[in-house]
Coordinates of C-alpha atoms and ligand atoms in Angstrom, one line a residue:
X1 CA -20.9 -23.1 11.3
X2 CA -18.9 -24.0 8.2
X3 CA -21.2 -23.0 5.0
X4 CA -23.6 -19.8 5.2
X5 CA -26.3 -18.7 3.5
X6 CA -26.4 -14.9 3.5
X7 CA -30.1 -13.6 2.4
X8 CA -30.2 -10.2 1.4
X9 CA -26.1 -10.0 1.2
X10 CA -25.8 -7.7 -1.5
X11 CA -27.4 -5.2 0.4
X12 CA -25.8 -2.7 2.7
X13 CA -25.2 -4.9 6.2
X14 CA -25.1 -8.1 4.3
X15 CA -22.2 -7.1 2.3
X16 CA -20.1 -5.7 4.9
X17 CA -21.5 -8.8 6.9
X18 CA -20.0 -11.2 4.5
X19 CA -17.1 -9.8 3.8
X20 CA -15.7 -9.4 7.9
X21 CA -16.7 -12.7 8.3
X22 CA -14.7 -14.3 5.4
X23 CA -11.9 -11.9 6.4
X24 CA -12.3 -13.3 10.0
X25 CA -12.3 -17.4 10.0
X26 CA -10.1 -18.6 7.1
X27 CA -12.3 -22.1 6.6
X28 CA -15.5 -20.5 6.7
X29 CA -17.3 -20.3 3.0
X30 CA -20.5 -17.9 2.6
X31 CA -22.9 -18.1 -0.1
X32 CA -25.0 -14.8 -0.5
X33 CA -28.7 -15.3 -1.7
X34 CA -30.0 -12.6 -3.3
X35 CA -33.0 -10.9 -5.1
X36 CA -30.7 -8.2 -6.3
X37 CA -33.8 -5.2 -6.0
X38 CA -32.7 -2.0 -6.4
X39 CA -30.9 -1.5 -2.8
X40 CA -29.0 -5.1 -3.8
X41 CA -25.6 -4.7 -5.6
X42 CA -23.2 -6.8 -6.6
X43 CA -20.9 -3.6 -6.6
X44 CA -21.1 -4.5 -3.3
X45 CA -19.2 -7.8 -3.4
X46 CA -17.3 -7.4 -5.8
X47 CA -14.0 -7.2 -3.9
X48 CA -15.1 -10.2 -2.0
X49 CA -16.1 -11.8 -5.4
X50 CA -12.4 -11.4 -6.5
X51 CA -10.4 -11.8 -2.5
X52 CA -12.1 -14.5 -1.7
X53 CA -13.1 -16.4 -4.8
X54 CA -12.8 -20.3 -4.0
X55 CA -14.8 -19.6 -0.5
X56 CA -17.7 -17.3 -1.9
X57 CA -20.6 -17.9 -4.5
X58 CA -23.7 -16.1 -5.1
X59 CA -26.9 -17.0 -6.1
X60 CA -29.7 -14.6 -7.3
X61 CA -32.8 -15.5 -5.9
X62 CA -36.3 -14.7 -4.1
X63 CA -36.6 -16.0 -0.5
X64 CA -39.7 -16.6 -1.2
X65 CA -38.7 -19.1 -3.4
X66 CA -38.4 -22.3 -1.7
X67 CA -37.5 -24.8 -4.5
X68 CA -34.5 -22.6 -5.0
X69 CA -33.7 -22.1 -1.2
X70 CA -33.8 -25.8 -0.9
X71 CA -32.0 -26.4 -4.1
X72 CA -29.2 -23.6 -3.3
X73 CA -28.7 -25.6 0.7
X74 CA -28.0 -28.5 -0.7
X75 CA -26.0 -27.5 -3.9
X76 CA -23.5 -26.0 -1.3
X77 CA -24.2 -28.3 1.6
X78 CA -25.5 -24.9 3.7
X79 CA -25.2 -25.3 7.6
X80 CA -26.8 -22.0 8.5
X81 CA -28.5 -19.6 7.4
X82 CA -29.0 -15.9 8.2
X83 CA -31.5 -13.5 6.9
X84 CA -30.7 -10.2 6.1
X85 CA -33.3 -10.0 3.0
X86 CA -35.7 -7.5 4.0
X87 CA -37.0 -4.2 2.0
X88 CA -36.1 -1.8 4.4
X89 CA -37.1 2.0 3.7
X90 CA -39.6 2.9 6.3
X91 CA -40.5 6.0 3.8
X92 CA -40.9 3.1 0.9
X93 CA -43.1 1.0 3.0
X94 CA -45.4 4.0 3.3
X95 CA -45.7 4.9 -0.3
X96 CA -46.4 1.3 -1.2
X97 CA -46.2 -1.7 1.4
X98 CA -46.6 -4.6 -1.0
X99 CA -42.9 -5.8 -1.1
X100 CA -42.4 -5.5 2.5
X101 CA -45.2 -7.7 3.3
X102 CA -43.9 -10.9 0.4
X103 CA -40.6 -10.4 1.3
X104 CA -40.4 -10.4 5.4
X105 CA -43.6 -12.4 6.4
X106 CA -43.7 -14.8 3.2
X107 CA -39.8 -15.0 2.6
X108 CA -39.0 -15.6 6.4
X109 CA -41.3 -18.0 6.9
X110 CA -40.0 -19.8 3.8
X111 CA -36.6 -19.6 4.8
X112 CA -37.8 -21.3 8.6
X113 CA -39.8 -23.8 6.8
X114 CA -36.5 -25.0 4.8
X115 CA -34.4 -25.1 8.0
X116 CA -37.1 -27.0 9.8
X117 CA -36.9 -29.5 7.0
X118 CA -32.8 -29.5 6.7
X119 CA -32.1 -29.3 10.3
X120 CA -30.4 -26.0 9.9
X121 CA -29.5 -23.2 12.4
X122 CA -31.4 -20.0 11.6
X123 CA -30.1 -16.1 12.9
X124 CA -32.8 -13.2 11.7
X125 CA -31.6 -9.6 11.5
X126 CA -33.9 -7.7 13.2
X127 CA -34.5 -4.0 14.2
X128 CA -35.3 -1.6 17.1
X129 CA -38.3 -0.3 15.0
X130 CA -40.3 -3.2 16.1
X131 CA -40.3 -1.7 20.0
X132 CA -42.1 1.5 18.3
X133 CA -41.3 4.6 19.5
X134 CA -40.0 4.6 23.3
X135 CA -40.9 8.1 25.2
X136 CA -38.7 7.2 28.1
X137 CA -36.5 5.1 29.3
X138 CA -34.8 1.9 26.8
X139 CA -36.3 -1.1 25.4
X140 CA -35.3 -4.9 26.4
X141 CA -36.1 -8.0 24.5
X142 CA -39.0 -8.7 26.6
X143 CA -40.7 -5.9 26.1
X144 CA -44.0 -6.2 23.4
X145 CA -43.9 -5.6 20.1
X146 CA -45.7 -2.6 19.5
X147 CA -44.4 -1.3 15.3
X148 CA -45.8 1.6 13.7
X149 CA -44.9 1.6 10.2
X150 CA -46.0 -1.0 7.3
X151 CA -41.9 -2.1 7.7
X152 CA -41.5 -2.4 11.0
X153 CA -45.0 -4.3 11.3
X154 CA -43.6 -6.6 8.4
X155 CA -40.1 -7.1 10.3
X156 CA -42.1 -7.5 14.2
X157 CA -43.7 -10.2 12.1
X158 CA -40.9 -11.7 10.7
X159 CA -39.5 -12.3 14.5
X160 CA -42.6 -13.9 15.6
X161 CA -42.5 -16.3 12.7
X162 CA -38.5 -17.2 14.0
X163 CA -39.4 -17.6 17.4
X164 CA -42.5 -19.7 16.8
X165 CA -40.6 -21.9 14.8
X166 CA -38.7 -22.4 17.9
X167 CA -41.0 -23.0 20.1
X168 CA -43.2 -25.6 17.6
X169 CA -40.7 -26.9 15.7
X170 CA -37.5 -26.6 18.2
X171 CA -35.7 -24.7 15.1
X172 CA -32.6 -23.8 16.6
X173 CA -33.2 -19.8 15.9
X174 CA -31.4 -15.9 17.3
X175 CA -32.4 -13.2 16.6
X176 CA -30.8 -9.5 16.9
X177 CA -32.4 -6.1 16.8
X178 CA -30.5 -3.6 15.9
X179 CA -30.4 0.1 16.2
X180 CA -29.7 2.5 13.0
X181 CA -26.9 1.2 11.2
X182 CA -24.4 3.5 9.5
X183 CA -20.9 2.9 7.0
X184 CA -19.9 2.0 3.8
X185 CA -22.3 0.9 1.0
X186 CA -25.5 2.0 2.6
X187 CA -28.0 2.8 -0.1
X188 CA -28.7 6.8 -0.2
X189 CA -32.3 6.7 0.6
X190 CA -31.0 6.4 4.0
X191 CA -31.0 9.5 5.8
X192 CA -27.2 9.8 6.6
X193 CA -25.2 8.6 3.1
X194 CA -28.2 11.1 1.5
X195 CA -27.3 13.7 3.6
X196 CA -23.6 13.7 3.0
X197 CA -24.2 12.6 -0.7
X198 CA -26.6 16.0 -1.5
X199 CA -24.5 18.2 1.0
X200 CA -21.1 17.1 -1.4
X201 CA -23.5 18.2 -4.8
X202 CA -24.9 21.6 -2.5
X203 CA -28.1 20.3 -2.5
X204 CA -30.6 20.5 0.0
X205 CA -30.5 18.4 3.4
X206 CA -34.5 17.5 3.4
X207 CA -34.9 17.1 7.8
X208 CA -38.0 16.2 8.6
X209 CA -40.2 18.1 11.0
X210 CA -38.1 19.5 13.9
X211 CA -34.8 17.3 13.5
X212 CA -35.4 16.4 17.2
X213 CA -36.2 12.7 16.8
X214 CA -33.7 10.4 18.5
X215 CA -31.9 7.7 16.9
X216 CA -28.9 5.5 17.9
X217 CA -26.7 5.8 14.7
X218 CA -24.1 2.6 15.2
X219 CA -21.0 1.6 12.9
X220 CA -22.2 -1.3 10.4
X221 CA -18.7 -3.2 11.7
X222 CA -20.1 -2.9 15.4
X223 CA -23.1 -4.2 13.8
X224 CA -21.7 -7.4 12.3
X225 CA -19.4 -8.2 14.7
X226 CA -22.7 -8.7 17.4
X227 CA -24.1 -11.0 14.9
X228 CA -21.0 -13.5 14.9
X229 CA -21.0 -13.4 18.6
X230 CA -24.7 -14.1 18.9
X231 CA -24.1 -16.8 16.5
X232 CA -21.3 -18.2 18.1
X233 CA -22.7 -17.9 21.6
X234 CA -26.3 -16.7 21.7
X235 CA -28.6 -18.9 23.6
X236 CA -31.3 -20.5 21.2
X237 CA -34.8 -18.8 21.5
X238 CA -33.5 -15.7 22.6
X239 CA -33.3 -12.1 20.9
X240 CA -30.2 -9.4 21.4
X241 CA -30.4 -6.0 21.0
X242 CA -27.4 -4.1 19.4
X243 CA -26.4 -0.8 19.3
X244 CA -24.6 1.7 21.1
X245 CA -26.8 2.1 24.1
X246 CA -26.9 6.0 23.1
X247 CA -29.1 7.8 20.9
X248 CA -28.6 11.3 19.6
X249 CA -31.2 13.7 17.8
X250 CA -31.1 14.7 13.8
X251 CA -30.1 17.5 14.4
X252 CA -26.7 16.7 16.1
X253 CA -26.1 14.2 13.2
X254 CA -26.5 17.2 10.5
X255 CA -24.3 19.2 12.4
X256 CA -21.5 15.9 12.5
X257 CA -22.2 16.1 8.7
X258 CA -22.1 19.8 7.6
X259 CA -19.2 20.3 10.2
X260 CA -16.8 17.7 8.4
X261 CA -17.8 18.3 4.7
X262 CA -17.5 22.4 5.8
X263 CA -21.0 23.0 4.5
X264 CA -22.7 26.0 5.1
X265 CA -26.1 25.4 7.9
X266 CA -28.2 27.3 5.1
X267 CA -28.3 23.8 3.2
X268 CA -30.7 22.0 6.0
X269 CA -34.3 22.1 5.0
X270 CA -36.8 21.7 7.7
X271 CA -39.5 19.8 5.3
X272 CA -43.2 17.9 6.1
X273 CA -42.6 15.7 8.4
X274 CA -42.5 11.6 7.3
X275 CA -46.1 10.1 8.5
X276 CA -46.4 8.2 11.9
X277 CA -42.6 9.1 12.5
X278 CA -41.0 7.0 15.2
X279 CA -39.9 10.5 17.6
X280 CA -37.3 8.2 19.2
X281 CA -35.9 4.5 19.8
X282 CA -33.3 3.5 22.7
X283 CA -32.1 0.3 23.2
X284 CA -31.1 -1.7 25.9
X285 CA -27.9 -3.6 25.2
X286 CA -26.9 -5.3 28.5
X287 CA -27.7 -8.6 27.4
X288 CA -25.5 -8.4 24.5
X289 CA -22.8 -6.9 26.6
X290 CA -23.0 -10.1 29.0
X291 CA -22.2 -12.0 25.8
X292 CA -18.5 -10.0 25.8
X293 CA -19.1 -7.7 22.9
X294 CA -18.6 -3.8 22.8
X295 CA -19.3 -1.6 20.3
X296 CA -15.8 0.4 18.5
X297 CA -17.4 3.4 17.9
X298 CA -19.7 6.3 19.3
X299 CA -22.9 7.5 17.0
X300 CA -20.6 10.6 16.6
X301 CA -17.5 8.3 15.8
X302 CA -19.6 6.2 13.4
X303 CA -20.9 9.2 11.5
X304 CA -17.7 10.7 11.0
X305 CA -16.4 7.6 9.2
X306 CA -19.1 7.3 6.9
X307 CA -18.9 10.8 5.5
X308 CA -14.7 9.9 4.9
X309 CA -15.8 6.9 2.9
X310 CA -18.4 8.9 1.1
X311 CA -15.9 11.6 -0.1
X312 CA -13.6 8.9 -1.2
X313 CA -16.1 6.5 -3.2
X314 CA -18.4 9.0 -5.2
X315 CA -17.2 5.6 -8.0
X316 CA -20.0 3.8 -6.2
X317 CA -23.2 6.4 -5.2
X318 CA -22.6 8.7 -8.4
X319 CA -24.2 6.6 -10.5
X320 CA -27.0 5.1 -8.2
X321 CA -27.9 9.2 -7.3
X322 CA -27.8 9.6 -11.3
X323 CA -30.2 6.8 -12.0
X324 CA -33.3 5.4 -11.1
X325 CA -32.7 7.3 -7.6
X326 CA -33.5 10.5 -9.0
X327 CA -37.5 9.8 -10.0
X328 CA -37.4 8.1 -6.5
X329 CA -36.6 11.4 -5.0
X330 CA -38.5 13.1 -7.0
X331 CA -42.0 11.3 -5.8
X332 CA -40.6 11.0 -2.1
X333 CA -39.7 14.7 -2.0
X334 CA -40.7 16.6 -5.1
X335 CA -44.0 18.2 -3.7
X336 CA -42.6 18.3 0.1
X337 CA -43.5 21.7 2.0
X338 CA -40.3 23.6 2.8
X339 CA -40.9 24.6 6.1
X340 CA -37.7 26.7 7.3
X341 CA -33.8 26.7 6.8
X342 CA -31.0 26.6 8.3
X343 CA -29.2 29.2 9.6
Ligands
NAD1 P1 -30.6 -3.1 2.2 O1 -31.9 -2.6 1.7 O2 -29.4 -2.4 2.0 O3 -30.4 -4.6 1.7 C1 -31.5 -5.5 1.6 C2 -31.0 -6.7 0.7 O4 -32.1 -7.6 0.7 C3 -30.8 -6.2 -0.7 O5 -29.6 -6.8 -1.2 C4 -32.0 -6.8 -1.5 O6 -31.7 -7.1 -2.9 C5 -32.3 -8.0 -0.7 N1 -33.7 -8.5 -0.8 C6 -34.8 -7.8 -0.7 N2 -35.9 -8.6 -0.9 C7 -35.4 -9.8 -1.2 C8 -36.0 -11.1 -1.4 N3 -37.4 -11.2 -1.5 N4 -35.2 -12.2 -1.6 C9 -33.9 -12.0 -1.5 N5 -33.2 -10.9 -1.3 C10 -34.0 -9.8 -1.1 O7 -30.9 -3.3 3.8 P2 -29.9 -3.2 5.0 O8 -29.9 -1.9 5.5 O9 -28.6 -3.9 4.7 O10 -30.7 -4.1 6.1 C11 -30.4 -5.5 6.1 C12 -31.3 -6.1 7.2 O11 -31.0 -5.5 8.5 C13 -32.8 -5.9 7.0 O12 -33.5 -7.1 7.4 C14 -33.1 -4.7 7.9 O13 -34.5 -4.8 8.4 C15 -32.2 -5.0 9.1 N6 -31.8 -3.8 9.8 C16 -31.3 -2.7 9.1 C17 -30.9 -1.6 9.9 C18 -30.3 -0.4 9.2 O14 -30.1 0.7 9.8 N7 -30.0 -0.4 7.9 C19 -30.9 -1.6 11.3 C20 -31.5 -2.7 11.9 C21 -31.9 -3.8 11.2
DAU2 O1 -33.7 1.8 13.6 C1 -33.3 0.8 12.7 C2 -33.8 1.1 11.3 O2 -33.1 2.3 10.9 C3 -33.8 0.0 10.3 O3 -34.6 -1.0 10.7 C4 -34.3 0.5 8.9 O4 -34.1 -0.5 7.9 C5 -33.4 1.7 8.5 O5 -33.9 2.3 7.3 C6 -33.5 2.8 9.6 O6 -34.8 3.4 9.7 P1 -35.0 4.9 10.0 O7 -36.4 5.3 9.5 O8 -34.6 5.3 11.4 O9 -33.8 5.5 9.0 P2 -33.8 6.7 8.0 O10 -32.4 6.7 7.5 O11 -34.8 6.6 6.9 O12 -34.1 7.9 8.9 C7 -33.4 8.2 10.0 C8 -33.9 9.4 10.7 O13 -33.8 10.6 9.8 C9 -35.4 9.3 11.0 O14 -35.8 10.0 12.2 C10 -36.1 10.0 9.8 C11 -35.1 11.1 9.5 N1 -35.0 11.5 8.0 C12 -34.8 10.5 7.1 C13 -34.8 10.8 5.8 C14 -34.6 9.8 4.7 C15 -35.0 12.8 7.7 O15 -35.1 13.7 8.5 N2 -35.0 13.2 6.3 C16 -34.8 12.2 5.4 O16 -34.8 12.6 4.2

């Protein structure tokens, strides 16, 4: 591993991806390969831009489009690649689908095709979303794919795609799945920077249906520290979970939330629940474990330190919340039953 390519890493993960993983091995060099679409920002990078100049590029670009790919591996003599370029709102993917589909079954297969040709080795960031919804007990890499949403179909197909190229084409592929990730520069669609990011403006916290649904929120850090490891030691063919190995309702993240900020309970809105919603996800993470990593940080832990970062970097969600976010919101929540609050 001496030159990655980092799809998607002006997004949330893939920015804090490439930035601990130049931090971490001093002759590494990363190029990040990026559409830049709305959740893309080169805000993101922009202290890795200037800290890491003569080890980092960036290229904009569609994975879907393989001359560039191609061009872009060799240009920088690319060893690996690892695909973080997804669009990734499951509420997005239910208004309109499209992207989701061209970017995670087209783009990934494009991406395989051009490490089948160049002999390259190829990680896919996965999700627990393509399990569905468990009702008891945790999933393990084995178990099917059973997705529920336009984007978790799109990512379930994604991993099929990387595993079939192993199998046909002996591609040497990993792939994790990860549980919710939380932490600096996540996009505020997403329910917890939204959450802190209306609760610091007093502005409703829109919970959908009861706030009972179960999710394993883990520190982004946690997140991309499994990823090295799985590239460094992962067996080819093989998937990892990562995430805490805990899950905790909505609810008790709100409370996390509202508790820290000192925000009043009056400012949760129990709203129309989001269609098909996934009630709960739980992962396995022993085989991961038997790898020698541990997560750093609880769900609780992990939200905590995103809502600091929040209050101390309004520089970089102001102006996204002030922008196009706001007809976003508008269409996503504007005509939204209010169906209790707080108290
Ligand atoms: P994000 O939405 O913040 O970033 C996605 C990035 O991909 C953006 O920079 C965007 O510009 C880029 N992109 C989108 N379409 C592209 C295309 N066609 N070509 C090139 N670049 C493109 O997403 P994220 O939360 O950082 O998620 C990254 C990956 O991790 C995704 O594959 C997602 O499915 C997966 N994942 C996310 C979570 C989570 O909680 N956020 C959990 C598990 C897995
Ligand atoms: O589980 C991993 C997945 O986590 C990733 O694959 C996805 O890319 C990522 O977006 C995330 O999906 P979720 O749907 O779980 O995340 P989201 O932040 O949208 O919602 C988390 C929970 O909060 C979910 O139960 C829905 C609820 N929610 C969300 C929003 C946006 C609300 O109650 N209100 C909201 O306004």
């Amino acid at each position: 591993m001496k030159t990655l390519l980092v799809c998607g890493g002006a997004g949330f993960i893939g920015s804090n991806f490439t930035r601990t993983m130049l931090q971490t091995y001093p002759d590494l060099r990363v190029v990040v390969y990026d559409k830049l679409t709305y959740a893309g920002r080169l805000e993101n990078l922009q202290d890795v831009a200037a800290d890491f100049a003569g080890r980092y590029a960036f290229v904009r670009g569609d994975i879907g489009d393989r001359a560039l790919v191609e061009a872009t591996v060799a240009e920088h003599g690319v060893d690996t690649i690892v695909n973080f370029a997804a669009e990734t709102h499951v509420d997005r993917s239910i208004l309109d689908p499209d992207a989701f589909i061209r970017t995670s079954c087209f783009g990934t297969y494009t991406l395989l095709e051009v490490a089948r040709e160049r002999g390259l080795r190829f990680h896919q960031i996965s999700t627990d979303e393509v399990y569905g919804h468990i009702r008891a007990g945790a999933s393990v890499e084995t178990d099917p794919l059973a997705p529920r949403s336009p984007y978790s179909a799109s990512k379930a197909s994604a991993d099929l795609l990387t595993l079939a190229y192993f199998v046909t084409y002996g591609v040497p592929v990993t792939i994790t799945r990860g549980a919710n990730n939380v932490g600096p520069y996540q996009y505020p669609e997403k329910v917890v920077p939204l959450f802190v990011t209306n609760a610091l403006e007093d502005r409703p916290l829109p919970v959908y249906g009861d706030g009972q649904q179960m999710r394993d929120y883990q520190y982004v850090l946690d997140h991309c520290e499994a990823i090295d490891v799985v590239l460094r030691r992962g067996q080819l063919g093989e998937v990892y979970n990562v995430g805490t190995g805990q899950e905790i309702p909505n609810l008790e993240m709100v409370e996390i939330i509202l508790n820290r900020l000192g925000k009043p309970r009056s400012l949760i809105h129990f709203v129309e629940d989001r269609q098909g919603h996934d009630r709960r996800y739980s992962l396995n993470v022993d085989k991961l474990s038997a790898l020698g990593w541990t997560p750093r940080h609880t769900c609780q832990e992990a939200i905590a330190q995103t809502v600091d970062w929040y209050m101390a970097n309004e520089w970089w969600w102001r102006p996204i919340k002030e922008g196009d976010f706001r007809a976003y919101y508008e269409r996503q929540y504007g005509s939204r039953a209010v169906l209790g609050v707080g108290r």
